[in-house]
Amino acid sequence: MSDFKRKLDQMMGDTSTQERRIKQRVYENLRAPVKKRSWQVPFITAGIAVIALFLFITFNPIEQLSSNEGPGTPYDPLDDLAQISALQKKKLLSAIDYEQFGKLPHFEQVDGLHYVDSEAFSLADSSDTFHTVIERKSNLYDGVVYEVGDIVRTMTNTTSHLPTYADAYYEVVAVPGDRIVLKNGELKVNGKPLQSELLDIYKENGVEIAGGYDQLLNAREYFLLNHFPASETLQAGTITPVHKIYGEVVGLATEENTESIYLEGGQSGIYTAEQYFDLFLYDSLFDEGNLAQSLIDPSTVFTQMNRLGELFLESAYRNVSSVSNNRVEIRYQYGRAGVNEHVFYMVQQPDTGRWIVSE
């Protein structure tokens, strides 16, 4: 210790602690000041994000948060089903304007994938008896076979969400891949309100659409509406599988001039085994079935009665081969793994030349 320090301590006492404090204070004053984060920055940033999200949802009509809304109130078709069925039973559901078919092409012969609708009608300024010609589709299960605006016939199907009926003509308004939203009578296709001549007719005649859907149509589904709705009625908006649609309206046939196995006057001609097989299916489906009884071997039990409609529509999937002079095999081949083939046999009667089903 220096002599000066010793004398200073004698006069003022021990100053070591005070010196350390002075050094510490000098050291802190020489360091760069630490910036403190202001609370305003994150608060303002978060506020901007909230406002942007609010404006985005407000000015975009789609339901941005629908996936988080949870369960809603389901549509109950029971009351609408009862009302529509009552209209159909009283023949008040449709008001078919056959004159609209007057410009369709006329078929002099109906065969192959075409067939004659069993319903007969007349047209103004003509004494002929008309039938619409319906086209079955060749690639029924392999692509989109109907287009928006097509007029089709369907089987009566009351097991669906809402029914379709065989005595009505329907228009295709949406096809596989389209998203259907039908709520409170408002129909949207792919997020946009449906706009078509058919919907204009519905509005002008006070026709309401029943149904409740929020659904993407699968590869074999079509959305149909009655093409000829009666005024002031409730009509079913119906998602219908392709195997319940009997085909598209493509032309007209007349009983007086058209040659076809489906017309009573044409059944006296000479036809192939496959045509007689079609006639058996056709009469079983669309007529009283009396003719079909004469087209099947009495000893045969037709085990595919529950698939008559599909077998008729799937005619393009048939392969016909001769087994013998009077026996022909009809085999349905779909070209898909896991799909069963169906095999039938036709036998020619020696006395009439007619072919009958012998399963």
CSV table of C-alpha atoms in Angstrom, one decimal:
chain,number,residue,atom,x,y,z
A,1,MET,CA,0.0,0.0,0.0
A,2,SER,CA,1.4,3.5,-0.9
A,3,ASP,CA,2.2,6.1,1.7
A,4,PHE,CA,-0.5,8.4,0.2
A,5,LYS,CA,-3.1,5.6,0.4
A,6,ARG,CA,-2.3,4.9,4.0
A,7,LYS,CA,-2.6,8.6,5.0
A,8,LEU,CA,-5.9,8.9,3.1
A,9,ASP,CA,-7.3,5.8,4.9
A,10,GLN,CA,-6.2,7.4,8.2
A,11,MET,CA,-8.1,10.6,7.4
A,12,MET,CA,-11.3,9.1,5.6
A,13,GLY,CA,-11.4,5.5,6.6
A,14,ASP,CA,-11.4,2.5,4.2
A,15,THR,CA,-12.7,3.7,0.7
A,16,SER,CA,-12.5,0.3,-1.2
A,17,THR,CA,-16.2,-0.3,-1.4
A,18,GLN,CA,-17.0,3.2,-2.6
A,19,GLU,CA,-14.3,2.9,-5.3
A,20,ARG,CA,-15.8,-0.3,-6.6
A,21,ARG,CA,-19.2,1.4,-6.9
A,22,ILE,CA,-17.7,4.3,-8.8
A,23,LYS,CA,-16.0,1.9,-11.2
A,24,GLN,CA,-19.2,0.0,-11.8
A,25,ARG,CA,-21.2,3.1,-12.5
A,26,VAL,CA,-18.6,4.3,-15.0
A,27,TYR,CA,-18.6,0.9,-16.7
A,28,GLU,CA,-22.4,0.9,-17.1
A,29,ASN,CA,-22.5,4.4,-18.5
A,30,LEU,CA,-19.9,3.5,-21.1
A,31,ARG,CA,-22.0,0.4,-22.4
A,32,ALA,CA,-24.4,0.8,-25.4
A,33,PRO,CA,-28.1,1.1,-24.2
A,34,VAL,CA,-30.3,-2.0,-24.8
A,35,LYS,CA,-33.4,-1.3,-26.9
A,36,LYS,CA,-36.7,-2.3,-25.3
A,37,ARG,CA,-39.3,-3.9,-27.7
A,38,SER,CA,-42.4,-1.8,-27.8
A,39,TRP,CA,-45.8,-3.6,-27.3
A,40,GLN,CA,-47.4,-1.5,-30.0
A,41,VAL,CA,-45.7,-3.3,-32.9
A,42,PRO,CA,-47.1,-6.8,-32.5
A,43,PHE,CA,-50.5,-5.4,-31.5
A,44,ILE,CA,-50.8,-3.3,-34.6
A,45,THR,CA,-49.5,-6.2,-36.8
A,46,ALA,CA,-52.1,-8.6,-35.4
A,47,GLY,CA,-54.8,-6.0,-35.8
A,48,ILE,CA,-54.0,-5.6,-39.5
A,49,ALA,CA,-54.2,-9.4,-40.0
A,50,VAL,CA,-57.6,-9.6,-38.3
A,51,ILE,CA,-59.0,-6.7,-40.3
A,52,ALA,CA,-57.7,-8.3,-43.6
A,53,LEU,CA,-59.3,-11.6,-42.8
A,54,PHE,CA,-62.6,-10.0,-41.9
A,55,LEU,CA,-62.7,-8.0,-45.2
A,56,PHE,CA,-61.8,-11.2,-47.2
A,57,ILE,CA,-64.6,-13.2,-45.8
A,58,THR,CA,-67.1,-10.2,-46.1
A,59,PHE,CA,-66.4,-9.6,-49.8
A,60,ASN,CA,-66.2,-13.3,-50.8
A,61,PRO,CA,-69.7,-14.9,-50.6
A,62,ILE,CA,-68.4,-18.5,-50.3
A,63,GLU,CA,-68.5,-20.0,-46.8
A,64,GLN,CA,-64.8,-19.8,-45.9
A,65,LEU,CA,-65.2,-21.5,-42.5
A,66,SER,CA,-67.8,-24.0,-43.4
A,67,SER,CA,-65.6,-26.9,-42.4
A,68,ASN,CA,-65.5,-25.7,-38.8
A,69,GLU,CA,-69.2,-25.1,-38.5
A,70,GLY,CA,-70.0,-28.6,-37.4
A,71,PRO,CA,-73.3,-30.5,-37.8
A,72,GLY,CA,-76.3,-28.7,-39.2
A,73,THR,CA,-80.0,-29.4,-39.6
A,74,PRO,CA,-80.5,-32.2,-42.1
A,75,TYR,CA,-83.0,-32.0,-44.9
A,76,ASP,CA,-86.0,-34.4,-44.3
A,77,PRO,CA,-87.4,-35.5,-47.7
A,78,LEU,CA,-90.5,-37.2,-46.2
A,79,ASP,CA,-93.1,-34.4,-46.6
A,80,ASP,CA,-91.8,-33.5,-50.0
A,81,LEU,CA,-91.8,-37.1,-51.1
A,82,ALA,CA,-95.4,-37.5,-50.0
A,83,GLN,CA,-96.5,-34.4,-51.9
A,84,ILE,CA,-94.6,-35.3,-55.1
A,85,SER,CA,-95.9,-38.9,-55.0
A,86,ALA,CA,-99.5,-37.7,-54.6
A,87,LEU,CA,-99.1,-35.4,-57.6
A,88,GLN,CA,-97.7,-38.3,-59.7
A,89,LYS,CA,-100.5,-40.7,-58.7
A,90,LYS,CA,-103.1,-38.1,-59.8
A,91,LYS,CA,-101.1,-37.5,-63.0
A,92,LEU,CA,-100.7,-33.8,-62.0
A,93,LEU,CA,-96.9,-33.8,-61.8
A,94,SER,CA,-96.1,-33.3,-65.5
A,95,ALA,CA,-97.6,-31.4,-68.4
A,96,ILE,CA,-95.9,-33.0,-71.4
A,97,ASP,CA,-95.8,-30.8,-74.5
A,98,TYR,CA,-95.3,-33.4,-77.3
A,99,GLU,CA,-95.2,-30.6,-79.9
A,100,GLN,CA,-91.7,-29.8,-78.7
A,101,PHE,CA,-90.7,-33.2,-80.2
A,102,GLY,CA,-92.0,-32.3,-83.6
A,103,LYS,CA,-88.7,-31.1,-85.0
A,104,LEU,CA,-86.8,-34.3,-84.0
A,105,PRO,CA,-85.5,-36.5,-86.8
A,106,HIS,CA,-87.7,-39.3,-88.0
A,107,PHE,CA,-86.4,-42.9,-87.9
A,108,GLU,CA,-87.5,-45.2,-90.7
A,109,GLN,CA,-85.9,-48.1,-88.9
A,110,VAL,CA,-85.2,-48.5,-85.1
A,111,ASP,CA,-82.7,-51.1,-84.1
A,112,GLY,CA,-79.2,-51.5,-82.5
A,113,LEU,CA,-78.9,-49.2,-79.5
A,114,HIS,CA,-82.1,-47.4,-80.4
A,115,TYR,CA,-85.5,-48.4,-79.2
A,116,VAL,CA,-89.0,-47.1,-79.3
A,117,ASP,CA,-90.6,-45.6,-76.2
A,118,SER,CA,-93.8,-47.5,-75.4
A,119,GLU,CA,-95.8,-44.2,-74.8
A,120,ALA,CA,-97.8,-43.2,-78.0
A,121,PHE,CA,-98.9,-39.7,-78.8
A,122,SER,CA,-100.2,-37.6,-81.7
A,123,LEU,CA,-99.0,-34.3,-83.1
A,124,ALA,CA,-101.0,-31.5,-84.7
A,125,ASP,CA,-101.4,-31.6,-88.4
A,126,SER,CA,-100.6,-35.3,-88.6
A,127,SER,CA,-102.7,-38.5,-88.6
A,128,ASP,CA,-99.7,-40.7,-87.6
A,129,THR,CA,-99.2,-42.2,-84.2
A,130,PHE,CA,-95.8,-41.2,-82.8
A,131,HIS,CA,-93.3,-42.6,-80.3
A,132,THR,CA,-90.1,-41.0,-79.2
A,133,VAL,CA,-86.9,-42.9,-80.1
A,134,ILE,CA,-84.5,-43.5,-77.2
A,135,GLU,CA,-80.8,-44.1,-77.5
A,136,ARG,CA,-79.0,-46.4,-75.1
A,137,LYS,CA,-75.3,-45.4,-74.5
A,138,SER,CA,-72.5,-47.7,-75.7
A,139,ASN,CA,-69.9,-46.7,-73.0
A,140,LEU,CA,-72.4,-46.5,-70.1
A,141,TYR,CA,-69.9,-47.2,-67.3
A,142,ASP,CA,-66.7,-45.8,-69.0
A,143,GLY,CA,-67.3,-42.1,-69.4
A,144,VAL,CA,-69.7,-39.2,-69.2
A,145,VAL,CA,-72.4,-40.3,-71.6
A,146,TYR,CA,-75.0,-37.5,-71.1
A,147,GLU,CA,-74.6,-33.8,-71.5
A,148,VAL,CA,-76.3,-30.8,-69.8
A,149,GLY,CA,-79.5,-30.2,-71.6
A,150,ASP,CA,-80.1,-33.8,-72.8
A,151,ILE,CA,-83.7,-35.0,-72.4
A,152,VAL,CA,-83.8,-38.5,-71.0
A,153,ARG,CA,-86.2,-41.2,-69.8
A,154,THR,CA,-85.7,-43.0,-66.5
A,155,MET,CA,-87.1,-45.9,-64.7
A,156,THR,CA,-89.4,-45.3,-61.7
A,157,ASN,CA,-87.0,-45.2,-58.8
A,158,THR,CA,-88.5,-44.5,-55.4
A,159,THR,CA,-85.6,-45.7,-53.4
A,160,SER,CA,-83.5,-42.6,-54.1
A,161,HIS,CA,-83.4,-39.3,-52.1
A,162,LEU,CA,-86.4,-38.1,-54.1
A,163,PRO,CA,-88.1,-40.2,-56.8
A,164,THR,CA,-88.0,-40.3,-60.6
A,165,TYR,CA,-90.8,-41.7,-62.7
A,166,ALA,CA,-90.9,-43.7,-65.9
A,167,ASP,CA,-93.8,-41.6,-67.3
A,168,ALA,CA,-91.9,-38.3,-67.1
A,169,TYR,CA,-89.2,-36.7,-69.3
A,170,TYR,CA,-86.2,-35.4,-67.4
A,171,GLU,CA,-83.5,-32.9,-68.3
A,172,VAL,CA,-79.9,-33.3,-67.4
A,173,VAL,CA,-78.7,-30.2,-65.5
A,174,ALA,CA,-75.4,-31.5,-64.0
A,175,VAL,CA,-73.0,-34.3,-64.9
A,176,PRO,CA,-70.3,-36.3,-63.1
A,177,GLY,CA,-67.7,-34.1,-61.4
A,178,ASP,CA,-70.2,-31.2,-60.8
A,179,ARG,CA,-70.8,-30.0,-57.3
A,180,ILE,CA,-74.5,-29.7,-56.5
A,181,VAL,CA,-75.8,-27.4,-53.7
A,182,LEU,CA,-79.6,-27.4,-53.3
A,183,LYS,CA,-81.0,-25.6,-50.3
A,184,ASN,CA,-84.4,-24.0,-49.7
A,185,GLY,CA,-85.3,-24.4,-53.4
A,186,GLU,CA,-82.1,-22.6,-54.6
A,187,LEU,CA,-79.9,-24.7,-56.9
A,188,LYS,CA,-76.2,-24.0,-57.4
A,189,VAL,CA,-73.9,-25.9,-59.7
A,190,ASN,CA,-70.2,-25.5,-59.1
A,191,GLY,CA,-70.8,-22.6,-56.8
A,192,LYS,CA,-73.0,-20.6,-59.2
A,193,PRO,CA,-76.8,-20.3,-59.3
A,194,LEU,CA,-78.1,-22.5,-62.1
A,195,GLN,CA,-79.2,-20.4,-65.1
A,196,SER,CA,-81.0,-22.2,-67.9
A,197,GLU,CA,-84.2,-22.0,-70.0
A,198,LEU,CA,-85.6,-24.8,-67.8
A,199,LEU,CA,-85.1,-22.8,-64.6
A,200,ASP,CA,-86.8,-19.8,-66.3
A,201,ILE,CA,-89.8,-22.0,-67.0
A,202,TYR,CA,-89.8,-23.1,-63.4
A,203,LYS,CA,-89.9,-19.5,-62.2
A,204,GLU,CA,-92.5,-18.3,-64.7
A,205,ASN,CA,-94.9,-21.1,-63.7
A,206,GLY,CA,-94.4,-21.1,-60.0
A,207,VAL,CA,-92.7,-24.4,-59.8
A,208,GLU,CA,-90.6,-25.2,-56.7
A,209,ILE,CA,-87.6,-27.5,-56.5
A,210,ALA,CA,-87.5,-29.9,-53.6
A,211,GLY,CA,-84.4,-31.5,-52.2
A,212,GLY,CA,-81.4,-30.9,-50.0
A,213,TYR,CA,-77.9,-31.6,-51.3
A,214,ASP,CA,-74.3,-30.5,-50.9
A,215,GLN,CA,-72.6,-33.1,-53.0
A,216,LEU,CA,-70.0,-33.8,-55.6
A,217,LEU,CA,-71.5,-36.0,-58.3
A,218,ASN,CA,-69.5,-39.2,-58.7
A,219,ALA,CA,-68.5,-40.8,-62.0
A,220,ARG,CA,-71.9,-42.4,-62.5
A,221,GLU,CA,-74.3,-39.8,-61.2
A,222,TYR,CA,-76.4,-37.1,-63.0
A,223,PHE,CA,-78.6,-34.4,-61.6
A,224,LEU,CA,-82.1,-34.4,-63.2
A,225,LEU,CA,-85.1,-32.1,-63.2
A,226,ASN,CA,-88.5,-32.7,-64.8
A,227,HIS,CA,-88.4,-31.2,-68.3
A,228,PHE,CA,-92.2,-30.7,-68.4
A,229,PRO,CA,-93.3,-29.6,-64.9
A,230,ALA,CA,-96.9,-28.8,-64.4
A,231,SER,CA,-97.6,-25.3,-63.1
A,232,GLU,CA,-97.6,-24.6,-59.4
A,233,THR,CA,-96.1,-28.0,-58.5
A,234,LEU,CA,-93.3,-29.2,-56.3
A,235,GLN,CA,-90.6,-31.1,-58.4
A,236,ALA,CA,-87.9,-33.3,-57.2
A,237,GLY,CA,-84.3,-32.3,-57.8
A,238,THR,CA,-82.9,-35.8,-58.1
A,239,ILE,CA,-79.4,-37.3,-58.2
A,240,THR,CA,-79.8,-40.4,-60.4
A,241,PRO,CA,-77.2,-43.1,-61.2
A,242,VAL,CA,-76.6,-43.8,-64.8
A,243,HIS,CA,-78.0,-47.4,-64.7
A,244,LYS,CA,-81.4,-45.8,-63.7
A,245,ILE,CA,-81.5,-43.7,-66.9
A,246,TYR,CA,-83.0,-45.6,-69.9
A,247,GLY,CA,-81.5,-43.3,-72.5
A,248,GLU,CA,-81.7,-40.0,-74.4
A,249,VAL,CA,-84.5,-38.8,-76.6
A,250,VAL,CA,-83.0,-38.6,-80.1
A,251,GLY,CA,-85.9,-38.8,-82.6
A,252,LEU,CA,-89.4,-39.9,-83.5
A,253,ALA,CA,-90.9,-43.1,-84.9
A,254,THR,CA,-94.4,-43.8,-86.2
A,255,GLU,CA,-96.5,-46.9,-86.0
A,256,GLU,CA,-97.5,-46.4,-89.6
A,257,ASN,CA,-94.1,-46.1,-91.3
A,258,THR,CA,-91.2,-47.1,-88.9
A,259,GLU,CA,-89.9,-50.7,-89.0
A,260,SER,CA,-89.0,-51.9,-85.6
A,261,ILE,CA,-89.4,-55.0,-83.5
A,262,TYR,CA,-90.6,-52.7,-80.7
A,263,LEU,CA,-93.7,-51.7,-82.6
A,264,GLU,CA,-96.6,-54.2,-82.8
A,265,GLY,CA,-96.8,-54.1,-86.5
A,266,GLY,CA,-93.1,-54.9,-86.8
A,267,GLN,CA,-93.0,-58.0,-84.7
A,268,SER,CA,-94.0,-60.2,-87.7
A,269,GLY,CA,-90.6,-59.7,-89.4
A,270,ILE,CA,-87.5,-61.8,-89.3
A,271,TYR,CA,-85.1,-60.8,-86.5
A,272,THR,CA,-81.9,-62.0,-85.0
A,273,ALA,CA,-81.5,-63.8,-81.7
A,274,GLU,CA,-80.1,-60.7,-80.1
A,275,GLN,CA,-83.1,-58.6,-81.2
A,276,TYR,CA,-85.5,-61.1,-79.7
A,277,PHE,CA,-83.5,-61.1,-76.5
A,278,ASP,CA,-83.9,-57.3,-76.5
A,279,LEU,CA,-87.6,-57.6,-77.1
A,280,PHE,CA,-87.9,-60.0,-74.2
A,281,LEU,CA,-86.3,-57.4,-71.9
A,282,TYR,CA,-88.2,-54.5,-73.4
A,283,ASP,CA,-91.6,-56.1,-73.0
A,284,SER,CA,-90.8,-57.2,-69.5
A,285,LEU,CA,-89.9,-53.6,-68.6
A,286,PHE,CA,-92.3,-51.4,-70.5
A,287,ASP,CA,-95.3,-53.4,-71.4
A,288,GLU,CA,-97.5,-55.9,-69.5
A,289,GLY,CA,-95.0,-58.7,-70.1
A,290,ASN,CA,-97.5,-60.9,-71.9
A,291,LEU,CA,-95.3,-61.0,-75.0
A,292,ALA,CA,-92.3,-61.7,-72.9
A,293,GLN,CA,-93.9,-64.9,-71.6
A,294,SER,CA,-93.9,-66.3,-75.1
A,295,LEU,CA,-90.3,-65.4,-75.6
A,296,ILE,CA,-88.9,-67.6,-72.8
A,297,ASP,CA,-88.6,-71.3,-72.5
A,298,PRO,CA,-91.3,-72.4,-69.9
A,299,SER,CA,-88.8,-74.7,-68.2
A,300,THR,CA,-86.3,-71.8,-67.8
A,301,VAL,CA,-86.1,-69.8,-64.5
A,302,PHE,CA,-84.8,-66.4,-65.4
A,303,THR,CA,-82.6,-65.7,-62.4
A,304,GLN,CA,-81.7,-62.1,-63.4
A,305,MET,CA,-85.2,-60.6,-63.1
A,306,ASN,CA,-83.9,-58.0,-60.7
A,307,ARG,CA,-81.4,-56.8,-63.4
A,308,LEU,CA,-83.8,-56.5,-66.3
A,309,GLY,CA,-83.3,-52.7,-66.6
A,310,GLU,CA,-79.5,-53.0,-66.5
A,311,LEU,CA,-79.3,-55.9,-69.0
A,312,PHE,CA,-81.4,-53.8,-71.4
A,313,LEU,CA,-79.2,-50.7,-71.0
A,314,GLU,CA,-76.0,-52.7,-71.2
A,315,SER,CA,-76.6,-54.1,-74.6
A,316,ALA,CA,-73.4,-52.6,-75.9
A,317,TYR,CA,-71.5,-54.9,-73.6
A,318,ARG,CA,-72.8,-58.1,-75.2
A,319,ASN,CA,-70.9,-60.5,-77.4
A,320,VAL,CA,-73.1,-62.8,-79.5
A,321,SER,CA,-71.7,-66.2,-80.8
A,322,SER,CA,-73.3,-69.2,-82.4
A,323,VAL,CA,-73.2,-72.5,-80.5
A,324,SER,CA,-75.1,-74.5,-83.1
A,325,ASN,CA,-77.5,-73.9,-86.0
A,326,ASN,CA,-80.4,-73.2,-83.6
A,327,ARG,CA,-78.6,-72.1,-80.4
A,328,VAL,CA,-76.8,-68.7,-79.8
A,329,GLU,CA,-74.9,-67.5,-76.7
A,330,ILE,CA,-75.3,-64.0,-75.5
A,331,ARG,CA,-72.5,-63.1,-73.1
A,332,TYR,CA,-72.1,-59.8,-71.2
A,333,GLN,CA,-68.5,-58.8,-70.8
A,334,TYR,CA,-67.6,-55.6,-69.0
A,335,GLY,CA,-63.8,-55.7,-69.3
A,336,ARG,CA,-63.4,-54.9,-65.6
A,337,ALA,CA,-61.8,-57.0,-62.9
A,338,GLY,CA,-64.2,-58.2,-60.3
A,339,VAL,CA,-67.3,-57.6,-62.4
A,340,ASN,CA,-69.2,-60.8,-63.1
A,341,GLU,CA,-70.1,-61.8,-66.7
A,342,HIS,CA,-73.7,-62.9,-67.5
A,343,VAL,CA,-74.4,-65.6,-70.0
A,344,PHE,CA,-77.8,-66.4,-71.7
A,345,TYR,CA,-78.8,-68.7,-74.5
A,346,MET,CA,-81.3,-68.2,-77.3
A,347,VAL,CA,-82.9,-71.2,-79.0
A,348,GLN,CA,-84.7,-70.9,-82.4
A,349,GLN,CA,-88.1,-72.5,-82.7
A,350,PRO,CA,-88.4,-74.8,-85.7
A,351,ASP,CA,-92.0,-74.0,-86.5
A,352,THR,CA,-92.0,-70.2,-86.2
A,353,GLY,CA,-88.3,-69.3,-86.6
A,354,ARG,CA,-88.6,-67.1,-83.4
A,355,TRP,CA,-85.8,-67.2,-80.9
A,356,ILE,CA,-86.7,-67.7,-77.2
A,357,VAL,CA,-84.6,-67.3,-74.0
A,358,SER,CA,-83.2,-70.5,-72.6
A,359,GLU,CA,-81.0,-69.5,-69.6
